Coordinates of C-alpha atoms in Angstrom, one line a residue:
X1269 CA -5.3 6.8 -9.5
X1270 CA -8.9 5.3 -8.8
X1271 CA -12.4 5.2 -10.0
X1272 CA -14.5 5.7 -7.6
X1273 CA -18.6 5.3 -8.1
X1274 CA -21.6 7.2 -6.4
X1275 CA -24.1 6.6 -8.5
X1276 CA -25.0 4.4 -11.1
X1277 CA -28.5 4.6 -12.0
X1278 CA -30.0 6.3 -14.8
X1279 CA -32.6 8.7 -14.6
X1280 CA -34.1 8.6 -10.9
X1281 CA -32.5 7.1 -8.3
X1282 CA -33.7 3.6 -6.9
X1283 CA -33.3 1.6 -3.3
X1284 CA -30.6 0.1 -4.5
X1285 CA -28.6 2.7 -6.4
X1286 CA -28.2 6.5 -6.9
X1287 CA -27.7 8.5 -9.4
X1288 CA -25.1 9.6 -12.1
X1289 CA -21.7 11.0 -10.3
X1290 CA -18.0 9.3 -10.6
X1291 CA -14.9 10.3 -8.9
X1292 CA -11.1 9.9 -10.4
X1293 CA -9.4 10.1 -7.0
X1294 CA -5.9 11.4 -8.0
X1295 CA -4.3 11.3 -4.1
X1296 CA -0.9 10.1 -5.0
X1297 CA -0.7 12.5 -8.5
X1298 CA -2.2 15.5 -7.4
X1299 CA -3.4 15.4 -3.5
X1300 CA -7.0 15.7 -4.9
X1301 CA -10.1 14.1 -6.8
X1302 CA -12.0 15.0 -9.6
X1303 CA -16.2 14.5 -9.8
X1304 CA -17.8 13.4 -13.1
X1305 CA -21.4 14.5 -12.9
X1306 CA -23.3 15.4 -10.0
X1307 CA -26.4 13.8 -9.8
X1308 CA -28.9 14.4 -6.7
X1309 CA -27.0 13.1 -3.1
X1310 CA -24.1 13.1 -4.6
X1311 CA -22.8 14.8 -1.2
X1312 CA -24.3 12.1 0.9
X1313 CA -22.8 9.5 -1.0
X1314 CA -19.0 11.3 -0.9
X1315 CA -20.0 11.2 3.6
X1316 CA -20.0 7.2 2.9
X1317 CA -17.1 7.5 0.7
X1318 CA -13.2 7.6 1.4
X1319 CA -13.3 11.3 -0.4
X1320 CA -13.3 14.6 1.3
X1321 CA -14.9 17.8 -0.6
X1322 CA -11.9 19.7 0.8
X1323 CA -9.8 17.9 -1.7
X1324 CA -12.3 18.4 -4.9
X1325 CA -10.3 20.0 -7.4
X1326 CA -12.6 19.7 -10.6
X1327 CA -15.9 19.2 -11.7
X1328 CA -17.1 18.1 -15.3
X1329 CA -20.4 17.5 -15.8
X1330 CA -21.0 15.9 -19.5
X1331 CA -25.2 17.5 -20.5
X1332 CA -27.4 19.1 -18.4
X1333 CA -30.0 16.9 -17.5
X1334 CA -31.3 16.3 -13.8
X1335 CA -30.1 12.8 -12.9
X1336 CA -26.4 14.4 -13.6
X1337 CA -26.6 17.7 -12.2
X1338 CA -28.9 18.2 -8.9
X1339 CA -26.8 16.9 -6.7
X1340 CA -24.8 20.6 -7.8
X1341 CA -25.9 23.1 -5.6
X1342 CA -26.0 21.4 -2.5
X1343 CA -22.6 20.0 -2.9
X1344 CA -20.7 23.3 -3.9
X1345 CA -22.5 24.7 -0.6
X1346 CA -22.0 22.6 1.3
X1347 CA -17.8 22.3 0.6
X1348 CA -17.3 25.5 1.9
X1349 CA -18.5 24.1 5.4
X1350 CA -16.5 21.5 5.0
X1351 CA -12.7 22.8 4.7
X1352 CA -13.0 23.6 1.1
X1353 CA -11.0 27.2 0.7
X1354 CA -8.9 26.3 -2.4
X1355 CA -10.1 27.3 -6.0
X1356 CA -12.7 24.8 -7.9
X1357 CA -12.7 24.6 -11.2
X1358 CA -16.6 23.6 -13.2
X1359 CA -16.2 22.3 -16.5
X1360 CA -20.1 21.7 -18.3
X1361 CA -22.2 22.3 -21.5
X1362 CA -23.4 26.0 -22.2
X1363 CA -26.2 26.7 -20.0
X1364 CA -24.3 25.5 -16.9
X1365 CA -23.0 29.1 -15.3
X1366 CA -26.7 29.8 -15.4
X1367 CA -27.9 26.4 -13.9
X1368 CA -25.6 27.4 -10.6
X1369 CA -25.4 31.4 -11.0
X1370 CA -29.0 31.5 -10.2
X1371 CA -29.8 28.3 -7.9
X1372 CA -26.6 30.2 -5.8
X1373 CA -28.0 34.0 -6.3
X1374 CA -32.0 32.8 -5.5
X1375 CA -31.0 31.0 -2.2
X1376 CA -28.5 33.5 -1.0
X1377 CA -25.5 31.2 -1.0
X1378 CA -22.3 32.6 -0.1
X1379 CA -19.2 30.1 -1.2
X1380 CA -16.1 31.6 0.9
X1381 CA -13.7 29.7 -2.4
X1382 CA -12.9 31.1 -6.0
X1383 CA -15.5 29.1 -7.9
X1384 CA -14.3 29.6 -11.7
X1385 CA -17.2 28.5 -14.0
X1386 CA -16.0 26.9 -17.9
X1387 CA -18.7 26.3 -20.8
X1388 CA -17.6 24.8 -23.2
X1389 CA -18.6 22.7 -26.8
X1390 CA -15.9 20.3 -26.4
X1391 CA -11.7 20.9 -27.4
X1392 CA -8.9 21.0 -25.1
X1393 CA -10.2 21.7 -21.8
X1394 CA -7.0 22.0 -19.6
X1395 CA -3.1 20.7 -19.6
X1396 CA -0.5 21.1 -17.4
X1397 CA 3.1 19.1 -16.6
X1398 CA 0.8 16.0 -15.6
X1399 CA -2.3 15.9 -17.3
X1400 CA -4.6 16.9 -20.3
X1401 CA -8.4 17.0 -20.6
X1402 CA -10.2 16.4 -23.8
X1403 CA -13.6 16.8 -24.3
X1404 CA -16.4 16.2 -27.7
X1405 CA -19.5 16.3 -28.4
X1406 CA -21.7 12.6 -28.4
X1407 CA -25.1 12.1 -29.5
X1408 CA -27.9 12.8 -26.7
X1409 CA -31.1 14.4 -27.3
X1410 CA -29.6 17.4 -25.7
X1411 CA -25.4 18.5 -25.7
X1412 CA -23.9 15.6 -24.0
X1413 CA -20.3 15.1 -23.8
X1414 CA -17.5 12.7 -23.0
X1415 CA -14.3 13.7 -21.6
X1416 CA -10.3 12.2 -21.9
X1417 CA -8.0 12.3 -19.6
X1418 CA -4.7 11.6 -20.2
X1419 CA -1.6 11.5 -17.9
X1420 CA 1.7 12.4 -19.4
X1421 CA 4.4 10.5 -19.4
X1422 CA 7.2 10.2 -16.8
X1423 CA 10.6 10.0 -16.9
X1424 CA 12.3 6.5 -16.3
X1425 CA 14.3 5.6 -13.4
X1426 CA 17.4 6.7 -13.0
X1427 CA 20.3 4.3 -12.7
X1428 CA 21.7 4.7 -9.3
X1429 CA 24.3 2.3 -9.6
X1430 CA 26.0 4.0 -12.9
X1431 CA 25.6 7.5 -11.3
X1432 CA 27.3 6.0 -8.1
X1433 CA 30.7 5.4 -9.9
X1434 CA 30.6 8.5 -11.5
X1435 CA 30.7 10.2 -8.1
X1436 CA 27.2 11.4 -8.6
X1437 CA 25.0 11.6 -5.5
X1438 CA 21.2 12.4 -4.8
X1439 CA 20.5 15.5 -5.2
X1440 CA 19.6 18.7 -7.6
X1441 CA 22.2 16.5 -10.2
X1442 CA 19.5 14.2 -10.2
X1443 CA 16.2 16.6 -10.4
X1444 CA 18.4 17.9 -14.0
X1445 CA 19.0 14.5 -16.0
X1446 CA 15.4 13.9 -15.4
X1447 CA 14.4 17.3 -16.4
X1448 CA 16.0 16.1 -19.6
X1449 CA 18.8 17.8 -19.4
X1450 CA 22.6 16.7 -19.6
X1451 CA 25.5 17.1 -16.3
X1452 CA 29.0 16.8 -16.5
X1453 CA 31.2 14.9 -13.7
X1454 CA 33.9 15.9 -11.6
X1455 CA 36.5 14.1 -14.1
X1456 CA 34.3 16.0 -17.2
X1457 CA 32.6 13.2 -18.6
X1458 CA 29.1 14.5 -20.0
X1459 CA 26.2 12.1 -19.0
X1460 CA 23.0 12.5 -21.3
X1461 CA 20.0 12.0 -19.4
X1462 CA 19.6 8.6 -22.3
X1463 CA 22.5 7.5 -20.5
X1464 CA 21.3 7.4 -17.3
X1465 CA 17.5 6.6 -17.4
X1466 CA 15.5 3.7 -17.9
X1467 CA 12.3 3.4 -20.1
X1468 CA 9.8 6.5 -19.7
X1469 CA 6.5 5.1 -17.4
X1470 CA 3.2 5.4 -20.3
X1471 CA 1.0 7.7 -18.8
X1472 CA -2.7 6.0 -17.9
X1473 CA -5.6 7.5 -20.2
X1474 CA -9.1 7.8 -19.1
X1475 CA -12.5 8.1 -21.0
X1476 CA -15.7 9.0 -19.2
X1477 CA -18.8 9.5 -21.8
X1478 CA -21.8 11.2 -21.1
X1479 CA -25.5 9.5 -21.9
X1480 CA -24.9 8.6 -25.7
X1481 CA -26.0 6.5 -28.6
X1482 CA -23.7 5.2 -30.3
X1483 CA -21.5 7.4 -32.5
X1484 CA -18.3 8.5 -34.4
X1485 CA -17.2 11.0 -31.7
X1486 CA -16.7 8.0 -29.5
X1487 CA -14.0 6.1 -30.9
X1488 CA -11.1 9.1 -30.7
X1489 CA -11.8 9.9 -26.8
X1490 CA -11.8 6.3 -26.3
X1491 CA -8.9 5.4 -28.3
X1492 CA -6.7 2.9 -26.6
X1493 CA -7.4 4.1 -22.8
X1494 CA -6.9 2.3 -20.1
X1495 CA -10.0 2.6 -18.5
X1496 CA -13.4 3.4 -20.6
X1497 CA -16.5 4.2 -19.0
X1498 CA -19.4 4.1 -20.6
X1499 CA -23.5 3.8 -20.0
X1500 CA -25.4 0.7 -20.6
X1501 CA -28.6 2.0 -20.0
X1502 CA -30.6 -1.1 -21.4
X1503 CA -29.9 -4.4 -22.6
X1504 CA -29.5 -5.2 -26.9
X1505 CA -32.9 -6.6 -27.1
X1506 CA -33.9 -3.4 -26.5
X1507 CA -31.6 -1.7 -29.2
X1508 CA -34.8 0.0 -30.3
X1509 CA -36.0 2.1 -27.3
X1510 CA -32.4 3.0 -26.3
X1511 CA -32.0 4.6 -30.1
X1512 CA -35.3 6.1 -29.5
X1513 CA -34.2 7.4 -26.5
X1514 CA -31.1 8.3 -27.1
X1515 CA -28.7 6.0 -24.7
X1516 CA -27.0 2.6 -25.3
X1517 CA -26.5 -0.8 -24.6
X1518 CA -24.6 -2.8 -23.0
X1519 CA -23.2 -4.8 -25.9
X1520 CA -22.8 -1.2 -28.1
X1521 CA -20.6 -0.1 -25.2
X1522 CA -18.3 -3.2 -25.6
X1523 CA -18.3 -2.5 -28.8
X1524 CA -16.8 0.8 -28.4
X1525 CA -14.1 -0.7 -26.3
X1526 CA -13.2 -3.6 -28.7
X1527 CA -13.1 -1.1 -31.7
X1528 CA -11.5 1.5 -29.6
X1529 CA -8.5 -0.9 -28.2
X1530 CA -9.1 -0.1 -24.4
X1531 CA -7.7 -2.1 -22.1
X1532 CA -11.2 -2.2 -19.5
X1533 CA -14.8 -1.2 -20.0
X1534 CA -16.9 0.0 -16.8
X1535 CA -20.1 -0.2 -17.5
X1536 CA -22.6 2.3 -15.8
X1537 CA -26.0 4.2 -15.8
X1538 CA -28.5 1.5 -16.0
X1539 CA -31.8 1.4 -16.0
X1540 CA -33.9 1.1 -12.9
X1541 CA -35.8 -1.9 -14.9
X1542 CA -32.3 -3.6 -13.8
X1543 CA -32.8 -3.8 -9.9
X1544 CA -31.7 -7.5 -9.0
X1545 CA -28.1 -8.7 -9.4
X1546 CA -28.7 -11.6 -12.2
X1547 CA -30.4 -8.9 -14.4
X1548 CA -27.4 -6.9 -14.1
X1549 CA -25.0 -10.2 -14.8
X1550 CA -27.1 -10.9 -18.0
X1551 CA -26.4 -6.8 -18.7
X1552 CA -22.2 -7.5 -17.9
X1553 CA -22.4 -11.1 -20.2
X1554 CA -24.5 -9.4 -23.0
X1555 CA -21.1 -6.8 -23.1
X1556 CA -18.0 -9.8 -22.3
X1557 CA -19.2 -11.7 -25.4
X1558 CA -17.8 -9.2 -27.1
X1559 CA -14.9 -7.3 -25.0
X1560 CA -14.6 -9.8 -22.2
X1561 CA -12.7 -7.1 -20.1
X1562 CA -16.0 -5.6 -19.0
X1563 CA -17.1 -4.7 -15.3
X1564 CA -19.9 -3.5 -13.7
X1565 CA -19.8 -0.4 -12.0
X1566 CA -20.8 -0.6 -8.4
X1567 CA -21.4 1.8 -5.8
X1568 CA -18.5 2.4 -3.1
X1569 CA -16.0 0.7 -4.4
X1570 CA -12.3 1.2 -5.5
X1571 CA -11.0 0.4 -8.7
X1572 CA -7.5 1.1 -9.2
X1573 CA -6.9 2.5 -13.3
X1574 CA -3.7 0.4 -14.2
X1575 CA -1.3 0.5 -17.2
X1576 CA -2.1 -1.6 -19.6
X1577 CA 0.4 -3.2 -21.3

């Protein structure tokens, strides 16, 4: 499981960054990679990128302004010419089936892939035997939301060893205890699957918020994940305008994180005012003096989510 970044400016792109999109790559768990916003060249940047839109399973776009959405169209297009012939699934705000219904009917787009379209105003998005997707409602000046995703847990190892002596080899045996369920040996001895396997493997959360002030909805799809993600559109001596305008900063995202118990912060979606690397440093120190596990987000890289202790 990775974090992969495509764009982390806010509002318009820049020479040195694009803007808003994120990909979970999800190779080893699922064969696939999800896309967190879609802001304009999002495409071009997944060409540059170890991802391939043949493998883009879902979409979630968290509000429907431009800097997180143009990059949409193009990119759903342009999958289908690109190997894409599984189903996609596109999770947004209300107003989204719309947004692509029409840009899709006007310019006589044919996608040759089930496209299934899902508005929704936060809840419990999707679950299946590996993971779970939450979603609520932050505070933008239009619906903006943050989304939690958390990976179940997995059984333990099995020990081999004990198995071994009680005649029990590789095989379906195996596939049961960790199933849950219990087997009985040749000699009838019942092994419980608590006999047998070690400590279950904690599942990694996730928390990727949409443009935000600060607020209470934060705090629960934050709560203890592993990796947080959150914007730091300006820096705390301009508290002020980011209220006004209805974003964050750097130090209220680390404050998030410390009050939320993550384990990492990401920080993301600055302001193009930020375009030389020591104002970005004095944007990632501004945020460590208070959760010292911050990072800045940059573009084309890989950063593995691990399981915090």
């Amino acid at each position: 499981m990775d974090l992969y970044f495509m764009g982390t400016n806010a509002g318009v792109p820049s020479l040195e960054r694009n803007v808003t999109s994120l990909a979970l790559r999800l190779f080893d768990e699922r064969r696939s990679f999800w896309l967190f916003d879609c802001g304009e060249a999002t495409q071009h940047q997944i060409l540059r990128s170890p991802l391939k839109l043949s493998k883009l399973e879902f979409i979630f776009i968290t509000h429907l302004h431009g800097d997180h959405l143009f990059g949409l169209p193009g990119l759903l297009s342009s999958r289908a010419y690109q190997g894409g012939d599984t189903p996609l699934v596109l999770f947004g705000p209300p107003g989204i089936k719309r947004f692509v219904n029409t840009v899709l009917e006007l310019s006589e787009s044919r996608i040759n892939y089930r496209l299934e379209i899902v508005e929704h105003e936060g809840g419990s998005l999707f679950e299946d035997a590996s993971f779970r997707v939450e979603s609520a409602k932050l505070d933008h000046r239009i619906d903006s939301y943050g989304y939690r995703i958390v990976e179940k847990s997995q059984p333990g190892k099995l020990n081999q060893e004990l198995l071994a002596k009680h005649g029990i080899s590789p095989g379906p045996l195996y596939g049961r205890l960790k199933r849950g369920e219990s087997i009985q040996t040749a000699d009838g001895t019942i092994l419980r699957p608590e006999d047998v396997l070690g400590e279950p493997k904690r599942g990694r959360i996730v928390t990727i918020l949409g443009d935000t002030r600060p607020c209470p909805a934060e705090q629960p799809l934050a709560d203890r994940a592993d990796v947080l993600v959150h914007e730091a559109t300006f820096m705390h001596d301009l508290a002020e305008t980011a209220y006004a305008y209805h974003h964050s900063t750097a130090r209220q995202a680390a404050e998030v994180a410390k009050h939320s118990e993550c384990k990492s912060l990401y920080l993301t979606h600055f302001s193009s005012r930020y375009k030389y690397e020591h104002q970005l440093e004095q944007l990632l120190s501004e945020a460590r003096e208070v959760f010292p596990d911050s990072y800045l987000a940059q573009e084309h890289e890989l950063y593995p989510v691990l399981r915090g202790e």
